[in-house]
mmCIF file of C-alpha atoms in Angstrom:
data_model
loop_
_atom_site.group_PDB
_atom_site.id
_atom_site.type_symbol
_atom_site.label_atom_id
_atom_site.label_comp_id
_atom_site.label_asym_id
_atom_site.label_seq_id
_atom_site.Cartn_x
_atom_site.Cartn_y
_atom_site.Cartn_z
ATOM 1 C CA UNK A 5 0.000 0.000 0.000
ATOM 2 C CA UNK A 6 1.532 3.329 -1.051
ATOM 3 C CA UNK A 7 1.522 6.363 1.215
ATOM 4 C CA UNK A 8 -1.319 8.060 -0.652
ATOM 5 C CA UNK A 9 -3.687 5.090 -0.314
ATOM 6 C CA UNK A 10 -2.629 4.657 3.293
ATOM 7 C CA UNK A 11 -3.426 8.300 4.029
ATOM 8 C CA UNK A 12 -6.824 7.951 2.321
ATOM 9 C CA UNK A 13 -7.591 4.916 4.486
ATOM 10 C CA UNK A 14 -6.498 6.688 7.676
ATOM 11 C CA UNK A 15 -8.559 9.793 6.853
ATOM 12 C CA UNK A 16 -11.541 7.606 5.925
ATOM 13 C CA UNK A 17 -11.411 5.911 9.324
ATOM 14 C CA UNK A 18 -10.953 9.299 10.997
ATOM 15 C CA UNK A 19 -14.072 10.620 9.267
ATOM 16 C CA UNK A 20 -15.999 7.529 10.316
ATOM 17 C CA UNK A 21 -14.900 7.971 13.936
ATOM 18 C CA UNK A 22 -15.859 11.658 13.917
ATOM 19 C CA UNK A 23 -19.389 10.945 12.664
ATOM 20 C CA UNK A 24 -19.828 7.712 14.568
ATOM 21 C CA UNK A 25 -21.291 9.154 17.730
ATOM 22 C CA UNK A 26 -22.663 6.516 20.078
ATOM 23 C CA UNK A 27 -25.754 8.647 20.676
ATOM 24 C CA UNK A 28 -26.597 8.358 16.972
ATOM 25 C CA UNK A 29 -27.079 4.614 17.348
ATOM 26 C CA UNK A 30 -30.419 5.076 19.072
ATOM 27 C CA UNK A 31 -32.080 6.610 16.004
ATOM 28 C CA UNK A 32 -31.866 3.932 13.250
ATOM 29 C CA UNK A 33 -33.396 1.106 15.355
ATOM 30 C CA UNK A 34 -36.253 3.368 16.435
ATOM 31 C CA UNK A 35 -36.844 4.416 12.840
ATOM 32 C CA UNK A 36 -36.954 0.776 11.755
ATOM 33 C CA UNK A 37 -39.368 -0.039 14.586
ATOM 34 C CA UNK A 38 -41.676 2.780 13.493
ATOM 35 C CA UNK A 39 -41.760 1.975 9.769
ATOM 36 C CA UNK A 40 -41.500 -1.847 9.769
ATOM 37 C CA UNK A 41 -41.739 -3.295 6.260
ATOM 38 C CA UNK A 42 -40.872 0.108 4.724
ATOM 39 C CA UNK A 43 -37.374 -0.136 6.183
ATOM 40 C CA UNK A 44 -35.557 0.037 2.822
ATOM 41 C CA UNK A 45 -37.060 3.455 2.033
ATOM 42 C CA UNK A 46 -36.357 4.525 5.613
ATOM 43 C CA UNK A 47 -32.720 3.429 5.355
ATOM 44 C CA UNK A 48 -32.330 5.433 2.153
ATOM 45 C CA UNK A 49 -33.746 8.617 3.673
ATOM 46 C CA UNK A 50 -31.763 8.335 6.897
ATOM 47 C CA UNK A 51 -28.498 7.619 5.074
ATOM 48 C CA UNK A 52 -28.997 10.596 2.714
ATOM 49 C CA UNK A 53 -29.168 13.131 5.557
ATOM 50 C CA UNK A 54 -27.277 11.172 8.229
ATOM 51 C CA UNK A 55 -24.346 10.121 6.028
ATOM 52 C CA UNK A 56 -24.492 11.844 2.626
ATOM 53 C CA UNK A 57 -24.989 15.401 3.860
ATOM 54 C CA UNK A 58 -22.066 15.348 6.329
ATOM 55 C CA UNK A 59 -19.718 14.142 3.614
ATOM 56 C CA UNK A 60 -20.979 16.810 1.194
ATOM 57 C CA UNK A 61 -20.440 19.365 3.963
ATOM 58 C CA UNK A 62 -16.778 18.419 4.197
ATOM 59 C CA UNK A 63 -16.361 18.553 0.429
ATOM 60 C CA UNK A 64 -18.000 21.983 0.339
ATOM 61 C CA UNK A 65 -15.532 23.268 2.941
ATOM 62 C CA UNK A 66 -12.698 21.917 0.800
ATOM 63 C CA UNK A 67 -13.935 24.220 -1.970
ATOM 64 C CA UNK A 68 -12.556 27.061 0.117
ATOM 65 C CA UNK A 69 -9.533 26.634 2.357
ATOM 66 C CA UNK A 70 -11.134 23.752 4.208
ATOM 67 C CA UNK A 71 -12.862 25.729 6.948
ATOM 68 C CA UNK A 72 -16.505 26.588 7.497
ATOM 69 C CA UNK A 73 -15.667 30.216 8.208
ATOM 70 C CA UNK A 74 -14.344 30.693 4.661
ATOM 71 C CA UNK A 75 -17.409 29.369 2.828
ATOM 72 C CA UNK A 76 -19.736 31.202 5.229
ATOM 73 C CA UNK A 77 -17.855 34.491 4.952
ATOM 74 C CA UNK A 78 -19.226 35.052 1.441
ATOM 75 C CA UNK A 79 -22.626 35.556 3.085
ATOM 76 C CA UNK A 80 -21.023 38.074 5.416
ATOM 77 C CA UNK A 81 -18.407 38.125 8.220
ATOM 78 C CA UNK A 82 -21.071 38.579 10.896
ATOM 79 C CA UNK A 83 -23.110 35.705 9.463
ATOM 80 C CA UNK A 84 -20.036 33.474 9.582
ATOM 81 C CA UNK A 85 -19.358 34.170 13.266
ATOM 82 C CA UNK A 86 -23.017 34.099 14.371
ATOM 83 C CA UNK A 87 -23.942 30.913 12.499
ATOM 84 C CA UNK A 88 -20.756 29.121 13.630
ATOM 85 C CA UNK A 89 -21.531 30.131 17.224
ATOM 86 C CA UNK A 90 -25.097 28.840 16.917
ATOM 87 C CA UNK A 91 -23.807 25.548 15.479
ATOM 88 C CA UNK A 92 -21.388 25.128 18.387
ATOM 89 C CA UNK A 93 -24.147 25.883 20.884
ATOM 90 C CA UNK A 94 -26.492 23.415 19.158
ATOM 91 C CA UNK A 95 -24.070 20.494 18.923
ATOM 92 C CA UNK A 96 -22.614 21.467 22.297
ATOM 93 C CA UNK A 97 -24.452 22.498 25.473
ATOM 94 C CA UNK A 98 -27.916 22.768 23.915
ATOM 95 C CA UNK A 99 -28.256 19.307 22.379
ATOM 96 C CA UNK A 100 -25.195 17.201 21.588
ATOM 97 C CA UNK A 101 -23.340 17.129 24.915
ATOM 98 C CA UNK A 102 -26.455 16.678 27.135
ATOM 99 C CA UNK A 103 -27.631 13.863 24.850
ATOM 100 C CA UNK A 104 -24.442 11.887 25.459
ATOM 101 C CA UNK A 105 -24.960 12.189 29.224
ATOM 102 C CA UNK A 106 -28.660 11.306 29.041
ATOM 103 C CA UNK A 107 -27.934 8.308 26.798
ATOM 104 C CA UNK A 108 -25.287 7.052 29.236
ATOM 105 C CA UNK A 109 -27.687 7.404 32.171
ATOM 106 C CA UNK A 110 -30.563 5.599 30.446
ATOM 107 C CA UNK A 111 -28.405 2.751 29.149
ATOM 108 C CA UNK A 112 -26.142 2.040 32.127
ATOM 109 C CA UNK A 113 -27.593 3.480 35.347
ATOM 110 C CA UNK A 114 -31.380 3.576 35.012
ATOM 111 C CA UNK A 115 -31.882 -0.147 34.167
ATOM 112 C CA UNK A 116 -29.916 -1.149 37.307
ATOM 113 C CA UNK A 117 -30.915 1.683 39.649
ATOM 114 C CA UNK A 118 -34.361 2.996 38.567
ATOM 115 C CA UNK A 119 -34.594 5.439 41.488
ATOM 116 C CA UNK A 120 -31.155 7.000 40.963
ATOM 117 C CA UNK A 121 -31.417 10.792 40.564
ATOM 118 C CA UNK A 122 -30.791 11.955 36.962
ATOM 119 C CA UNK A 123 -29.515 15.346 38.144
ATOM 120 C CA UNK A 124 -27.039 13.700 40.537
ATOM 121 C CA UNK A 125 -25.738 11.492 37.734
ATOM 122 C CA UNK A 126 -25.347 14.547 35.458
ATOM 123 C CA UNK A 127 -23.260 16.315 38.112
ATOM 124 C CA UNK A 128 -21.001 13.269 38.512
ATOM 125 C CA UNK A 129 -20.788 12.740 34.746
ATOM 126 C CA UNK A 130 -19.747 16.307 33.934
ATOM 127 C CA UNK A 131 -17.390 16.531 36.891
ATOM 128 C CA UNK A 132 -15.624 13.519 35.356
ATOM 129 C CA UNK A 133 -15.685 15.265 31.962
ATOM 130 C CA UNK A 134 -14.086 18.376 33.426
ATOM 131 C CA UNK A 135 -11.196 16.378 34.913
ATOM 132 C CA UNK A 136 -10.090 15.542 31.362
ATOM 133 C CA UNK A 137 -11.178 18.772 29.667
ATOM 134 C CA UNK A 138 -9.520 21.203 32.081
ATOM 135 C CA UNK A 139 -6.285 19.217 32.116
ATOM 136 C CA UNK A 140 -6.461 18.506 28.372
ATOM 137 C CA UNK A 141 -5.476 14.945 29.152
ATOM 138 C CA UNK A 142 -4.658 12.542 26.326
ATOM 139 C CA UNK A 143 -5.912 9.525 28.287
ATOM 140 C CA UNK A 144 -9.356 9.756 26.722
ATOM 141 C CA UNK A 145 -7.805 9.838 23.218
ATOM 142 C CA UNK A 146 -5.967 6.616 24.000
ATOM 143 C CA UNK A 147 -9.237 5.007 25.108
ATOM 144 C CA UNK A 148 -10.911 6.271 21.936
ATOM 145 C CA UNK A 149 -8.313 4.659 19.665
ATOM 146 C CA UNK A 150 -9.293 1.239 20.921
ATOM 147 C CA UNK A 151 -12.914 1.959 21.748
ATOM 148 C CA UNK A 152 -14.193 2.824 18.260
ATOM 149 C CA UNK A 153 -12.834 -0.334 16.588
ATOM 150 C CA UNK A 154 -14.158 -2.442 19.477
ATOM 151 C CA UNK A 155 -17.609 -0.898 19.230
ATOM 152 C CA UNK A 156 -17.617 -1.408 15.444
ATOM 153 C CA UNK A 157 -16.743 -5.105 15.857
ATOM 154 C CA UNK A 158 -19.485 -5.568 18.470
ATOM 155 C CA UNK A 159 -22.099 -3.795 16.360
ATOM 156 C CA UNK A 160 -21.073 -5.668 13.218
ATOM 157 C CA UNK A 161 -21.521 -8.963 15.055
ATOM 158 C CA UNK A 162 -24.919 -7.870 16.423
ATOM 159 C CA UNK A 163 -26.101 -6.709 12.973
ATOM 160 C CA UNK A 164 -24.881 -9.771 11.056
ATOM 161 C CA UNK A 165 -26.270 -12.229 13.602
ATOM 162 C CA UNK A 166 -29.538 -10.290 13.813
ATOM 163 C CA UNK A 167 -29.963 -10.462 10.030
ATOM 164 C CA UNK A 168 -29.080 -14.193 9.855
ATOM 165 C CA UNK A 169 -31.237 -15.081 12.879
ATOM 166 C CA UNK A 170 -34.020 -12.429 12.943
ATOM 167 C CA UNK A 171 -35.414 -11.255 16.263
ATOM 168 C CA UNK A 172 -38.954 -11.307 14.914
ATOM 169 C CA UNK A 173 -41.117 -10.961 11.851
ATOM 170 C CA UNK A 174 -41.027 -7.620 10.024
ATOM 171 C CA UNK A 175 -44.591 -6.371 9.719
ATOM 172 C CA UNK A 176 -46.417 -3.384 8.250
ATOM 173 C CA UNK A 177 -46.939 -0.462 10.625
ATOM 174 C CA UNK A 178 -48.949 1.833 8.347
ATOM 175 C CA UNK A 179 -46.345 4.584 8.649
ATOM 176 C CA UNK A 180 -46.965 7.536 6.307
ATOM 177 C CA UNK A 181 -44.500 9.811 4.466
ATOM 178 C CA UNK A 182 -41.704 7.351 5.226
ATOM 179 C CA UNK A 183 -39.043 8.919 2.984
ATOM 180 C CA UNK A 184 -39.546 12.524 4.107
ATOM 181 C CA UNK A 185 -39.788 11.532 7.788
ATOM 182 C CA UNK A 186 -36.627 9.444 7.446
ATOM 183 C CA UNK A 187 -34.801 12.367 5.850
ATOM 184 C CA UNK A 188 -35.768 14.592 8.776
ATOM 185 C CA UNK A 189 -34.907 11.838 11.280
ATOM 186 C CA UNK A 190 -31.382 11.879 9.817
ATOM 187 C CA UNK A 191 -31.130 15.492 10.986
ATOM 188 C CA UNK A 192 -31.013 14.147 14.546
ATOM 189 C CA UNK A 193 -27.502 12.805 14.043
ATOM 190 C CA UNK A 194 -26.431 16.477 13.783
ATOM 191 C CA UNK A 195 -23.477 15.232 11.731
ATOM 192 C CA UNK A 196 -23.990 17.603 8.794
ATOM 193 C CA UNK A 197 -23.757 20.544 11.194
ATOM 194 C CA UNK A 198 -20.766 19.038 12.968
ATOM 195 C CA UNK A 199 -19.072 18.330 9.619
ATOM 196 C CA UNK A 200 -19.006 22.049 8.805
ATOM 197 C CA UNK A 201 -16.945 22.565 11.942
ATOM 198 C CA UNK A 202 -14.870 19.360 11.774
ATOM 199 C CA UNK A 203 -13.780 19.909 8.152
ATOM 200 C CA UNK A 204 -10.803 21.946 9.314
ATOM 201 C CA UNK A 205 -9.428 18.865 11.077
ATOM 202 C CA UNK A 206 -9.353 16.897 7.801
ATOM 203 C CA UNK A 207 -7.889 19.851 5.897
ATOM 204 C CA UNK A 208 -5.102 20.359 8.418
ATOM 205 C CA UNK A 209 -4.330 16.647 8.359
ATOM 206 C CA UNK A 210 -3.949 16.669 4.565
ATOM 207 C CA UNK A 211 -1.837 19.849 4.669
ATOM 208 C CA UNK A 212 0.461 18.356 7.310
ATOM 209 C CA UNK A 213 0.973 15.336 5.057
ATOM 210 C CA UNK A 214 2.141 17.668 2.289
ATOM 211 C CA UNK A 215 -0.812 17.537 -0.107
ATOM 212 C CA UNK A 216 -1.830 20.589 -2.141
ATOM 213 C CA UNK A 217 -5.361 21.848 -2.770
ATOM 214 C CA UNK A 218 -5.716 20.014 -6.099
ATOM 215 C CA UNK A 219 -4.947 16.720 -4.376
ATOM 216 C CA UNK A 220 -7.132 17.395 -1.339
ATOM 217 C CA UNK A 221 -10.571 17.171 -2.961
ATOM 218 C CA UNK A 222 -10.137 13.785 -4.732
ATOM 219 C CA UNK A 223 -8.433 12.316 -1.653
ATOM 220 C CA UNK A 224 -11.158 13.599 0.656
ATOM 221 C CA UNK A 225 -13.773 12.213 -1.741
ATOM 222 C CA UNK A 226 -12.221 8.731 -1.688
ATOM 223 C CA UNK A 227 -11.837 8.884 2.088
ATOM 224 C CA UNK A 228 -15.464 9.994 2.337
ATOM 225 C CA UNK A 229 -16.594 6.916 0.417
ATOM 226 C CA UNK A 230 -14.837 4.705 2.988
ATOM 227 C CA UNK A 231 -16.543 6.523 5.845
ATOM 228 C CA UNK A 232 -19.900 6.466 4.043
ATOM 229 C CA UNK A 233 -19.806 2.712 3.500
ATOM 230 C CA UNK A 234 -19.059 2.100 7.175
ATOM 231 C CA UNK A 235 -21.776 4.433 8.423
ATOM 232 C CA UNK A 236 -24.323 3.135 5.911
ATOM 233 C CA UNK A 237 -23.655 -0.434 7.059
ATOM 234 C CA UNK A 238 -24.145 0.413 10.740
ATOM 235 C CA UNK A 239 -27.176 2.672 10.278
ATOM 236 C CA UNK A 240 -28.786 0.398 7.685
ATOM 237 C CA UNK A 241 -28.186 -2.747 9.723
ATOM 238 C CA UNK A 242 -29.638 -1.240 12.893
ATOM 239 C CA UNK A 243 -32.685 -0.033 10.938
ATOM 240 C CA UNK A 244 -33.331 -3.612 9.804
ATOM 241 C CA UNK A 245 -32.966 -4.906 13.376
ATOM 242 C CA UNK A 246 -35.382 -2.230 14.558
ATOM 243 C CA UNK A 247 -37.890 -3.297 11.903
ATOM 244 C CA UNK A 248 -37.725 -6.841 13.325
ATOM 245 C CA UNK A 249 -39.132 -5.592 16.650
ATOM 246 C CA UNK A 250 -42.435 -4.217 15.336
ATOM 247 C CA UNK A 251 -44.406 -7.140 16.851
ATOM 248 C CA UNK A 252 -42.176 -7.622 19.895
ATOM 249 C CA UNK A 253 -42.349 -4.304 21.775
ATOM 250 C CA UNK A 254 -44.888 -1.515 22.135
ATOM 251 C CA UNK A 255 -44.706 1.655 20.092
ATOM 252 C CA UNK A 256 -44.085 3.804 23.179
ATOM 253 C CA UNK A 257 -40.764 2.135 24.065
ATOM 254 C CA UNK A 258 -37.945 4.653 24.497
ATOM 255 C CA UNK A 259 -35.101 4.828 21.986
ATOM 256 C CA UNK A 260 -32.449 3.680 24.465
ATOM 257 C CA UNK A 261 -34.636 0.831 25.766
ATOM 258 C CA UNK A 262 -35.175 -0.412 22.208
ATOM 259 C CA UNK A 263 -31.428 -0.551 21.536
ATOM 260 C CA UNK A 264 -30.884 -2.503 24.777
ATOM 261 C CA UNK A 265 -33.752 -4.843 23.846
ATOM 262 C CA UNK A 266 -32.111 -5.585 20.481
ATOM 263 C CA UNK A 267 -28.692 -6.161 22.078
ATOM 264 C CA UNK A 268 -30.251 -8.535 24.621
ATOM 265 C CA UNK A 269 -32.267 -10.314 21.947
ATOM 266 C CA UNK A 270 -29.207 -10.977 19.783
ATOM 267 C CA UNK A 271 -26.507 -11.631 22.406
ATOM 268 C CA UNK A 272 -28.432 -12.339 25.600
ATOM 269 C CA UNK A 273 -27.662 -10.707 28.958
ATOM 270 C CA UNK A 274 -23.989 -10.268 28.105
ATOM 271 C CA UNK A 275 -24.965 -8.362 24.954
ATOM 272 C CA UNK A 276 -26.879 -5.755 26.910
ATOM 273 C CA UNK A 277 -23.940 -5.295 29.279
ATOM 274 C CA UNK A 278 -21.332 -5.054 26.504
ATOM 275 C CA UNK A 279 -23.376 -2.534 24.500
ATOM 276 C CA UNK A 280 -24.072 -0.472 27.617
ATOM 277 C CA UNK A 281 -20.400 -0.255 28.619
ATOM 278 C CA UNK A 282 -19.072 0.355 25.100
ATOM 279 C CA UNK A 283 -21.668 3.023 24.301
ATOM 280 C CA UNK A 284 -21.150 4.768 27.631
ATOM 281 C CA UNK A 285 -17.409 5.064 27.009
ATOM 282 C CA UNK A 286 -18.088 6.230 23.451
ATOM 283 C CA UNK A 287 -20.513 8.863 24.751
ATOM 284 C CA UNK A 288 -17.862 10.003 27.213
ATOM 285 C CA UNK A 289 -15.226 10.463 24.503
ATOM 286 C CA UNK A 290 -17.778 12.330 22.359
ATOM 287 C CA UNK A 291 -18.838 14.690 25.154
ATOM 288 C CA UNK A 292 -15.224 15.421 26.117
ATOM 289 C CA UNK A 293 -14.380 16.146 22.478
ATOM 290 C CA UNK A 294 -17.352 18.468 22.022
ATOM 291 C CA UNK A 295 -16.736 20.185 25.364
ATOM 292 C CA UNK A 296 -13.087 20.788 24.486
ATOM 293 C CA UNK A 297 -13.897 22.042 20.963
ATOM 294 C CA UNK A 298 -16.681 24.347 22.183
ATOM 295 C CA UNK A 299 -14.580 25.839 24.981
ATOM 296 C CA UNK A 300 -11.701 26.522 22.580
ATOM 297 C CA UNK A 301 -13.997 28.010 19.930
ATOM 298 C CA UNK A 302 -15.617 30.555 22.251
ATOM 299 C CA UNK A 303 -12.216 31.514 23.656
ATOM 300 C CA UNK A 304 -10.995 32.150 20.099
ATOM 301 C CA UNK A 305 -14.129 33.995 18.968
ATOM 302 C CA UNK A 306 -14.119 36.256 22.042
ATOM 303 C CA UNK A 307 -10.360 36.870 21.592
ATOM 304 C CA UNK A 308 -9.666 35.537 25.083
ATOM 305 C CA UNK A 309 -12.419 37.457 26.885
ATOM 306 C CA UNK A 310 -14.157 34.121 27.533
ATOM 307 C CA UNK A 311 -11.352 31.917 28.927
ATOM 308 C CA UNK A 312 -11.224 28.230 28.006
ATOM 309 C CA UNK A 313 -11.733 26.933 31.564
ATOM 310 C CA UNK A 314 -14.653 29.274 32.267
ATOM 311 C CA UNK A 315 -16.317 28.174 29.024
ATOM 312 C CA UNK A 316 -15.876 24.509 29.958
ATOM 313 C CA UNK A 317 -17.544 25.020 33.347
ATOM 314 C CA UNK A 318 -20.430 27.092 31.945
ATOM 315 C CA UNK A 319 -21.119 24.597 29.123
ATOM 316 C CA UNK A 320 -21.052 21.763 31.675
ATOM 317 C CA UNK A 321 -23.546 23.526 33.964
ATOM 318 C CA UNK A 322 -25.962 24.116 31.081
ATOM 319 C CA UNK A 323 -25.515 20.505 29.948
ATOM 320 C CA UNK A 324 -26.310 19.206 33.452
ATOM 321 C CA UNK A 325 -29.708 20.928 33.418
ATOM 322 C CA UNK A 326 -30.642 19.875 29.867
ATOM 323 C CA UNK A 327 -29.210 16.357 30.247
ATOM 324 C CA UNK A 328 -31.472 15.710 33.245
ATOM 325 C CA UNK A 329 -34.500 16.106 30.948
ATOM 326 C CA UNK A 330 -33.783 12.706 29.356
ATOM 327 C CA UNK A 331 -33.029 11.561 25.818
ATOM 328 C CA UNK A 332 -36.574 11.698 24.446
ATOM 329 C CA UNK A 333 -37.180 15.215 25.792
ATOM 330 C CA UNK A 334 -33.846 16.440 24.420
ATOM 331 C CA UNK A 335 -34.853 15.047 21.020
ATOM 332 C CA UNK A 336 -38.179 16.901 21.240
ATOM 333 C CA UNK A 337 -36.287 20.129 21.931
ATOM 334 C CA UNK A 338 -33.780 19.461 19.167
ATOM 335 C CA UNK A 339 -36.417 18.859 16.468
ATOM 336 C CA UNK A 340 -37.474 22.510 15.901
ATOM 337 C CA UNK A 341 -33.891 23.796 16.317
ATOM 338 C CA UNK A 342 -32.499 21.376 13.744
ATOM 339 C CA UNK A 343 -35.412 22.055 11.387
ATOM 340 C CA UNK A 344 -34.303 25.707 11.357
ATOM 341 C CA UNK A 345 -30.544 25.140 11.148
ATOM 342 C CA UNK A 346 -30.518 22.379 8.534
ATOM 343 C CA UNK A 347 -32.163 24.364 5.674
ATOM 344 C CA UNK A 348 -29.512 27.069 6.069
ATOM 345 C CA UNK A 349 -26.696 24.512 6.265
ATOM 346 C CA UNK A 350 -27.983 22.553 3.256
ATOM 347 C CA UNK A 351 -28.372 25.715 1.161
ATOM 348 C CA UNK A 352 -24.854 26.810 2.063
ATOM 349 C CA UNK A 353 -23.407 23.371 1.253
ATOM 350 C CA UNK A 354 -25.201 22.997 -2.096
ATOM 351 C CA UNK A 355 -24.499 26.545 -3.329
ATOM 352 C CA UNK A 356 -20.830 26.091 -2.427
ATOM 353 C CA UNK A 357 -20.587 22.787 -4.305
ATOM 354 C CA UNK A 358 -22.267 24.437 -7.307
ATOM 355 C CA UNK A 359 -20.174 27.609 -7.146
ATOM 356 C CA UNK A 360 -19.003 27.023 -10.714
ATOM 357 C CA UNK A 361 -22.582 27.697 -11.868
ATOM 358 C CA UNK A 362 -23.891 29.885 -9.022
ATOM 359 C CA UNK A 363 -21.584 32.880 -9.142
ATOM 360 C CA UNK A 364 -23.939 35.653 -8.022
ATOM 361 C CA UNK A 365 -23.142 36.117 -4.329
ATOM 362 C CA UNK A 366 -26.161 38.380 -3.793
ATOM 363 C CA UNK A 367 -28.470 35.662 -5.117
ATOM 364 C CA UNK A 368 -26.867 33.100 -2.812
ATOM 365 C CA UNK A 369 -27.294 35.436 0.162
ATOM 366 C CA UNK A 370 -30.955 35.862 -0.751
ATOM 367 C CA UNK A 371 -31.324 32.074 -0.888
ATOM 368 C CA UNK A 372 -29.606 31.581 2.477
ATOM 369 C CA UNK A 373 -31.811 34.098 4.254
ATOM 370 C CA UNK A 374 -34.922 32.751 2.531
ATOM 371 C CA UNK A 375 -34.133 29.246 3.809
ATOM 372 C CA UNK A 376 -33.702 30.689 7.302
ATOM 373 C CA UNK A 377 -36.976 32.654 7.206
ATOM 374 C CA UNK A 378 -39.060 29.748 5.915
ATOM 375 C CA UNK A 379 -37.335 27.344 8.310
ATOM 376 C CA UNK A 380 -38.457 29.578 11.187
ATOM 377 C CA UNK A 381 -41.974 30.121 9.787
ATOM 378 C CA UNK A 382 -42.475 26.351 9.416
ATOM 379 C CA UNK A 383 -41.854 25.922 13.135
ATOM 380 C CA UNK A 384 -44.312 28.658 14.131
ATOM 381 C CA UNK A 385 -47.615 26.816 13.945
ATOM 382 C CA UNK A 386 -49.592 30.065 13.577
ATOM 383 C CA UNK A 387 -48.456 30.273 9.949
ATOM 384 C CA UNK A 388 -50.112 27.937 7.478
ATOM 385 C CA UNK A 389 -47.573 27.043 4.789
ATOM 386 C CA UNK A 390 -49.512 24.103 3.389
ATOM 387 C CA UNK A 391 -49.935 25.929 0.062
ATOM 388 C CA UNK A 392 -46.177 25.600 -0.573
ATOM 389 C CA UNK A 393 -45.138 22.430 -2.428
ATOM 390 C CA UNK A 394 -43.448 19.858 -0.148
ATOM 391 C CA UNK A 395 -44.525 21.754 2.995
ATOM 392 C CA UNK A 396 -46.620 18.823 4.199
ATOM 393 C CA UNK A 397 -43.475 16.668 4.041
ATOM 394 C CA UNK A 398 -41.442 19.032 6.209
ATOM 395 C CA UNK A 399 -39.630 20.893 3.419
ATOM 396 C CA UNK A 400 -41.525 24.186 3.196
ATOM 397 C CA UNK A 401 -38.216 26.016 2.786
ATOM 398 C CA UNK A 402 -36.965 24.177 -0.300
ATOM 399 C CA UNK A 403 -39.026 25.640 -3.185
ATOM 400 C CA UNK A 404 -38.942 29.257 -1.859
ATOM 401 C CA UNK A 405 -35.155 28.988 -1.506
ATOM 402 C CA UNK A 406 -34.691 27.743 -5.066
ATOM 403 C CA UNK A 407 -37.040 30.460 -6.383
ATOM 404 C CA UNK A 408 -35.188 33.137 -4.374
ATOM 405 C CA UNK A 409 -31.832 32.093 -5.859
ATOM 406 C CA UNK A 410 -33.263 32.075 -9.394
ATOM 407 C CA UNK A 411 -34.883 35.498 -8.962
ATOM 408 C CA UNK A 412 -31.702 36.827 -7.343
ATOM 409 C CA UNK A 413 -29.644 35.716 -10.342
ATOM 410 C CA UNK A 414 -31.976 37.660 -12.629
ATOM 411 C CA UNK A 415 -32.783 40.747 -10.579
ATOM 412 C CA UNK A 416 -29.611 41.369 -8.559
ATOM 413 C CA UNK A 417 -26.356 42.544 -10.084
ATOM 414 C CA UNK A 418 -23.252 40.530 -9.251
ATOM 415 C CA UNK A 419 -20.966 41.918 -6.546
#
């Protein structure tokens, strides 16, 4: 294997590890459980937004200098800073970090100690996080190097065995709008938003290895295919296993309980224990990574006025409160927020990838702000947007955004 192919393989695995958040594993099984026999369509929708969009986000960043700030700066310097800050808040203390803590609690503590206080666990969990974050210890990175491959092996075994020896019969659930709902469910991974911020890591890695810009895009594309295949296998396999539980558990089962049920069904009592421990450690590495990245970002953006350690403590305190709400409640909160952020992110990604054809910056700005406005309006139930095509499927922003860009290209002069 030559150095170039080796680097592609390493970057591909790095991308997989970055997107492979343990908290994301609770969504595909629940989707499969909800849609039953329509699982193939559901897999397609979930993989498009849960896998395809993050990889396109990285490629769009590579169109610039590899950072989100560069591709967002064409909309405006203030937009770049504000939107990046909102993304960090969303995938950090508002949603991403608390979800890792809540998932850990519901998978490891709650089944054994039902009366254990969620808020007390959150305090202990984030105190443990801060030990590593404030000291910037490399111990957690060492754990992560071995943890991700171990978790992949365990999940691969669970998926393959579950497909060969099904848990139950896949039945029809009568689910409606399966494709559109699956696309929106893929939002919950938050990976497309995270990819806009993580792209710089891949870019810096390629630069350090001595590759120029012309080499970066094809190498990142090939590495992305490796990551995509791995993620598609895991997400698709878990969706199938979830579909096998349609007649085995009630529809009101929680997402974490369903994953534990599947692990127990495939591997017995030891399976539940192994999954619980592996996922808890994976959640810990994810939360420490996000906490470290968020604290550093706000220190940089504030030019040192918000010190790293203060940021880490504040983010942890906010995460304690939100984490105590539980996984399902966090997901309910995240739905409207992600439905507003994703249209803007998607528009930015697509217009960047098509920058050879979309050269009118004013038209792109009009499209970005249109996607934001209609994303907000769709979440305010007072406004009836049912007259807009695709609105009933959760994409009220799409047609207005396309129309705005087309009109902008005609009516607005190029900068």
